[in-house]
CSV table of C-alpha atoms in Angstrom, one decimal:
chain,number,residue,atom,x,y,z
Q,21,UNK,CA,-16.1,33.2,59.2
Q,22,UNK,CA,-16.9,30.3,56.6
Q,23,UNK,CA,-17.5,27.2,58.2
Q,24,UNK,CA,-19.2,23.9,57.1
Q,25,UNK,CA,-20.5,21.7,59.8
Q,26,UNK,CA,-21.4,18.0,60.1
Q,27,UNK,CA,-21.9,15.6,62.7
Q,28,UNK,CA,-19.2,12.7,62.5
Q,29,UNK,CA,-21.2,9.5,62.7
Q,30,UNK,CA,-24.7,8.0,61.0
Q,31,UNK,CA,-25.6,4.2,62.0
Q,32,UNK,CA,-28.6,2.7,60.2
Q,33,UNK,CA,-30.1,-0.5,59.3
Q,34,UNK,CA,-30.1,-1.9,55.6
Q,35,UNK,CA,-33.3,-1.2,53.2
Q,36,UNK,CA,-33.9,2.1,56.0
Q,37,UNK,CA,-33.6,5.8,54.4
Q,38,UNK,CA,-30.3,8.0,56.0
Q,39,UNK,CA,-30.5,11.5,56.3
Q,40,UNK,CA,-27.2,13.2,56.8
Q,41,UNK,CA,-27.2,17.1,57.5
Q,42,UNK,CA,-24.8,19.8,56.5
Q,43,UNK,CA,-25.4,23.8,58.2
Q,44,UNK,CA,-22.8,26.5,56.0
Q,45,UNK,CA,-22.1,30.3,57.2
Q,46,UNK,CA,-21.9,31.7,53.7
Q,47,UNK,CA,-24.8,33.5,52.5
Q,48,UNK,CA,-23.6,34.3,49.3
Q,49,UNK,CA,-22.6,30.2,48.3
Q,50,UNK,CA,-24.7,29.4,45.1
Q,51,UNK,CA,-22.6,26.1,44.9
Q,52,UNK,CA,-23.9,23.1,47.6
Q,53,UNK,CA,-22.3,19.5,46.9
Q,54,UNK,CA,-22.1,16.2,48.2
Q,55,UNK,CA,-19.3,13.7,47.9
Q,56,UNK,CA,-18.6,10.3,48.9
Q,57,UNK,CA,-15.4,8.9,49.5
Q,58,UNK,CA,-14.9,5.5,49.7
Q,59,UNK,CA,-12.1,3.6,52.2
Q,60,UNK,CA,-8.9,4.4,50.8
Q,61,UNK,CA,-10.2,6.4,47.8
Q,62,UNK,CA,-10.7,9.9,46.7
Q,63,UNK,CA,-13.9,11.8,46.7
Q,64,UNK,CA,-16.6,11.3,44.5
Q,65,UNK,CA,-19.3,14.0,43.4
Q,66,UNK,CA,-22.4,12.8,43.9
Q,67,UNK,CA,-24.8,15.2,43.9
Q,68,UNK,CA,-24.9,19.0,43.7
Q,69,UNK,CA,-27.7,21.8,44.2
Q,70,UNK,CA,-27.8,25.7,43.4
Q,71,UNK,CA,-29.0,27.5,46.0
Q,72,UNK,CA,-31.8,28.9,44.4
Q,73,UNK,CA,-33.3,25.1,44.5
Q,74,UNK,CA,-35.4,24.0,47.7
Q,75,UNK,CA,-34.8,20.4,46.6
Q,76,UNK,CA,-33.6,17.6,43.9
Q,77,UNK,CA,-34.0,14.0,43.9
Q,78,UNK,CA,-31.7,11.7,41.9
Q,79,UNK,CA,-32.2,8.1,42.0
Q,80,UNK,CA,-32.2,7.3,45.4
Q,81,UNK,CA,-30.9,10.6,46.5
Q,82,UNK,CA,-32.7,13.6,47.6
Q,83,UNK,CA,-30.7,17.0,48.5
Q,84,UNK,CA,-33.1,19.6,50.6
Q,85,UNK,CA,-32.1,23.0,50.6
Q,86,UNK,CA,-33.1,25.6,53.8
Q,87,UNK,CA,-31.6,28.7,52.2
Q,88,UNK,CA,-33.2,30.6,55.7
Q,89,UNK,CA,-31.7,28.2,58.2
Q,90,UNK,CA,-28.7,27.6,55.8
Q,91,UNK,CA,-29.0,23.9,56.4
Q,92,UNK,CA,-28.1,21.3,53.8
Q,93,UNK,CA,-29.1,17.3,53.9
Q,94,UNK,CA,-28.4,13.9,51.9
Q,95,UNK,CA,-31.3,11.4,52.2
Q,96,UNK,CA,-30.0,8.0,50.7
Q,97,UNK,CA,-33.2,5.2,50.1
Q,98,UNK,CA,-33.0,2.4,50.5
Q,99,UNK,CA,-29.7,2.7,52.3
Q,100,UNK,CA,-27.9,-0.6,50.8
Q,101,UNK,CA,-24.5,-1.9,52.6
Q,102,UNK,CA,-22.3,-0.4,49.4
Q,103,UNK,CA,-23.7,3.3,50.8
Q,104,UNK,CA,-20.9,2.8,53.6
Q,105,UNK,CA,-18.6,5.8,53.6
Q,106,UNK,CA,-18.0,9.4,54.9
Q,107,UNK,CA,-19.9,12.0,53.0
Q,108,UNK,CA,-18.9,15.5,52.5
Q,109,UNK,CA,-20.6,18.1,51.7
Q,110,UNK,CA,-19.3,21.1,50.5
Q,111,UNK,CA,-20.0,24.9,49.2
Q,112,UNK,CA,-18.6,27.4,46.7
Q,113,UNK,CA,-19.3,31.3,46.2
Q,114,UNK,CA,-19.5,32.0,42.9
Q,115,UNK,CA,-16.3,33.4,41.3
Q,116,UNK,CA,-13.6,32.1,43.3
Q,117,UNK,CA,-11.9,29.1,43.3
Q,118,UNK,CA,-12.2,28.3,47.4
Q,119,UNK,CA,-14.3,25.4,48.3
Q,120,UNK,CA,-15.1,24.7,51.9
Q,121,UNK,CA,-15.3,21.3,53.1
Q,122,UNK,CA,-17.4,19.9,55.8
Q,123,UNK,CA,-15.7,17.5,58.5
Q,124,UNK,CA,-17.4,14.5,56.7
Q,125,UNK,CA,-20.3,12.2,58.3
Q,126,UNK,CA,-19.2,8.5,58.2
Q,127,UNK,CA,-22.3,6.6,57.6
Q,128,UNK,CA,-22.0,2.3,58.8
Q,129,UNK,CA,-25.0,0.7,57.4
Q,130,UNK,CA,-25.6,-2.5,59.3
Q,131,UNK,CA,-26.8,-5.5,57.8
M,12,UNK,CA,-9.2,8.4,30.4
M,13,UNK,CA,-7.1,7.8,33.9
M,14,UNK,CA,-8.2,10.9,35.4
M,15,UNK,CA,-6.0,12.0,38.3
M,16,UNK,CA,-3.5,10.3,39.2
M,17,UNK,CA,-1.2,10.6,42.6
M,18,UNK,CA,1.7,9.1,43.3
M,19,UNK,CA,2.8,7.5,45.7
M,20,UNK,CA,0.2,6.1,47.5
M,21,UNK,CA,1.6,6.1,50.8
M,22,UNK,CA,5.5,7.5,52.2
M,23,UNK,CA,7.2,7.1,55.2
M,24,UNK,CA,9.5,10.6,56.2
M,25,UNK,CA,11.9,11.1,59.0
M,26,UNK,CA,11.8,15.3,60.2
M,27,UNK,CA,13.7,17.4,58.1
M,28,UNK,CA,13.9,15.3,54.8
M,29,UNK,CA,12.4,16.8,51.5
M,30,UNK,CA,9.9,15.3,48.8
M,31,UNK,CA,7.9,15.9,46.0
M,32,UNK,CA,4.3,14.3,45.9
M,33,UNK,CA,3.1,13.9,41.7
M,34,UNK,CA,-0.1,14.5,40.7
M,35,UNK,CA,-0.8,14.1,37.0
M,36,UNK,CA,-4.6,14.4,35.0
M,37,UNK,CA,-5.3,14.0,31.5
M,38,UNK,CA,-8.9,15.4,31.1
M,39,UNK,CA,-6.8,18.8,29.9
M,40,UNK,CA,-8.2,20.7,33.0
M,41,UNK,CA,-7.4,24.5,33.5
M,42,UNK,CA,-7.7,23.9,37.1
M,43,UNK,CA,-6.2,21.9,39.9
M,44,UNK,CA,-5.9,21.8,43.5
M,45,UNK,CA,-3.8,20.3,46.4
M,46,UNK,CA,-5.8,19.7,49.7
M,47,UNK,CA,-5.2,17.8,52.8
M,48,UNK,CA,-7.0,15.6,54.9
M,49,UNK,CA,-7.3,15.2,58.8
M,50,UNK,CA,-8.4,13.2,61.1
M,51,UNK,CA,-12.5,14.3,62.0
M,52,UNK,CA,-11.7,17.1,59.7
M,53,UNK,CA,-12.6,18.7,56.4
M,54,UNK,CA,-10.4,19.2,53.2
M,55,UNK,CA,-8.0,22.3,53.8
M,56,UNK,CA,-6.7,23.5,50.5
M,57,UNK,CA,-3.0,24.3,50.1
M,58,UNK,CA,-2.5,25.2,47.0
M,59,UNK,CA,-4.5,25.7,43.7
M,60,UNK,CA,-3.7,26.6,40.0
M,61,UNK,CA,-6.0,28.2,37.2
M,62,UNK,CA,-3.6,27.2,34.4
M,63,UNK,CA,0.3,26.6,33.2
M,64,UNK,CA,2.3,28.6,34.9
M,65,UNK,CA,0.0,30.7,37.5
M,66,UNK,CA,-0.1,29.1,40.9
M,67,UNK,CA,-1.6,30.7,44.3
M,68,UNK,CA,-1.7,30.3,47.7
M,69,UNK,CA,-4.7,28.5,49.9
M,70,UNK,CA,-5.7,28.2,53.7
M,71,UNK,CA,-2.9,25.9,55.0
M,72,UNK,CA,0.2,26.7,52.3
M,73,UNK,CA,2.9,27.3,54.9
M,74,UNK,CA,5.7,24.7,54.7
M,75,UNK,CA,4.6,23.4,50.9
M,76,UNK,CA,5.6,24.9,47.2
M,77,UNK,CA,4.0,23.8,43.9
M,78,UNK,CA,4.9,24.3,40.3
M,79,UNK,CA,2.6,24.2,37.1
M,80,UNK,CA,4.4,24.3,34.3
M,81,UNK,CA,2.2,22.0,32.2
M,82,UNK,CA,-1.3,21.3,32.1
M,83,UNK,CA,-1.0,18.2,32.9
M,84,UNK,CA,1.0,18.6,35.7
M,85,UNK,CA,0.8,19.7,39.5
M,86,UNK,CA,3.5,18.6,42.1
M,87,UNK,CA,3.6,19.4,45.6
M,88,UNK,CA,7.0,20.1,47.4
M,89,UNK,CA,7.7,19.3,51.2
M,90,UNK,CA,10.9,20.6,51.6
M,91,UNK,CA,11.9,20.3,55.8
M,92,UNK,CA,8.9,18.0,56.4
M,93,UNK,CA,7.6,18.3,60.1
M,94,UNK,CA,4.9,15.6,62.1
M,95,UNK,CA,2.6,18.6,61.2
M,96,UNK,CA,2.5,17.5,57.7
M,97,UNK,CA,1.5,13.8,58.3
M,98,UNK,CA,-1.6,13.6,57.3
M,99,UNK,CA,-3.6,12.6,53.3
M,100,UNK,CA,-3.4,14.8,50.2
M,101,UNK,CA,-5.1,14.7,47.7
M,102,UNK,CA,-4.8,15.9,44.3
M,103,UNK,CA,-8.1,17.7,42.4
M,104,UNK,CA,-8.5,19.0,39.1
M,105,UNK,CA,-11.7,21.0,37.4
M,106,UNK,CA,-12.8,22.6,34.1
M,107,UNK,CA,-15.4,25.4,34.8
M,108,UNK,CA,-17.6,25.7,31.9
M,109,UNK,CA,-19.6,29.2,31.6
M,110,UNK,CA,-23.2,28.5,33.2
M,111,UNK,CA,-22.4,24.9,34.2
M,112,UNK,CA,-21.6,23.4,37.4
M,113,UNK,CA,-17.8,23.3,38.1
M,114,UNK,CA,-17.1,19.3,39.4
M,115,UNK,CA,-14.2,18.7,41.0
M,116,UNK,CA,-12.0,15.0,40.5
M,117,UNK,CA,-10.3,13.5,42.6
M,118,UNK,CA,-7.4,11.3,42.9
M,119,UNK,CA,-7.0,9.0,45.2
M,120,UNK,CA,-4.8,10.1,47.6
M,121,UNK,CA,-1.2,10.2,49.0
M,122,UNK,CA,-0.8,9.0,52.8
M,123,UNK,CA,2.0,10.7,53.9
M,124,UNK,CA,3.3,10.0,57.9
M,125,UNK,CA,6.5,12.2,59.3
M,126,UNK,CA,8.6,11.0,62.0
């Protein structure tokens, strides 16, 4: 079945690089997203990837695409104290209006 | 622009009482979306709706009703609320555009606990 998987928690120092990683069962997604969400807020799209893309950088963001392994990751730079949150990510087949959520990593960046 | 907003933030229920969580957006989005929020989990969607008037079931619907009879507009109804249901919705809306990437916005959430 469709299923998006994450692990719960990320703990890094400030000024080091987080990678957060995402596996999804859906072949056929062409939709891959990441959201933050912020204590007490909503979520916020930060980045997005098609899934005929092996990578994109933005900023301080990279997204890495293994289409074969069907694995997904986040790499923040820089990682700065504001990055604290839990990120999503998240993935949509084309055509319907169904997206499946991950569980949500919450990163703590330590000063 | 206020983009989606939910109210209210937060509600206390006792088992069996009824109530009606708002979600308004004025971006004049074809699409929105109830989900809700566990704890350690992902978003489960409840409800969604492509336009005025057109609503349809998601993965978790049972125990919830919606109504869309405005653009703008897109309550959710607990009618016999249970513990079951205490938990955070949120309210999403979204304006596919041929060839571009569908984004979804958020609001910022309803914190709902039933006792």
């Amino acid at each position: 079945g469709e299923d998006v998987e994450q692990s719960l928690f990320l703990s890094v120092r400030e000024g080091d690089s987080s990678v957060i990683n995402c596996t999804y069962t859906d072949s056929s997604s062409t939709y891959l997203y990441w959201y933050k969400q912020e204590p007490g807020a909503g979520l916020q799209l930060l980045t997005y990837i098609f899934s005929n893309m092996d990578m994109k950088q933005d900023q301080r963001l990279t997204v890495l695409l293994n289409k074969k392994d069907k694995h997904l990751s986040l790499r923040i730079a820089d990682t700065q104290t504001g990055d604290s949150a839990i990120y999503f990510c998240a993935e949509r087949t084309p055509g319907t209006y169904k997206y499946i959520f991950g569980t949500g990593t919450r990163l703590k960046v330590l000063a | 622009n206020a983009g989606v907003t939910q109210t209210p933030k937060f509600r206390i229920l006792k088992i069996g009482q009824s109530m009606t969580l708002q979600c308004t957006q004025d971006m004049n989005h074809n699409y929105m979306y109830w989900y809700r929020q566990d704890p350690g989990m992902g978003l489960k969607l409840i409800y969604y709706s492509v336009g005025a008037g057109i609503t349809d079931k998601g993965e978790v619907p049972n125990g919830y009703n919606v109504s869309r009879s405005t653009t703008e507009d897109f309550p959710l109804r607990l009618e016999l609320a249970a513990p079951s249901q205490t938990s955070v919705y949120f309210c999403a809306s979204s304006y596919p555009l041929q060839g571009r990437v569908e984004t979804q916005y958020f609001g910022p959430g309803t914190r709902l606990l039933v006792l």
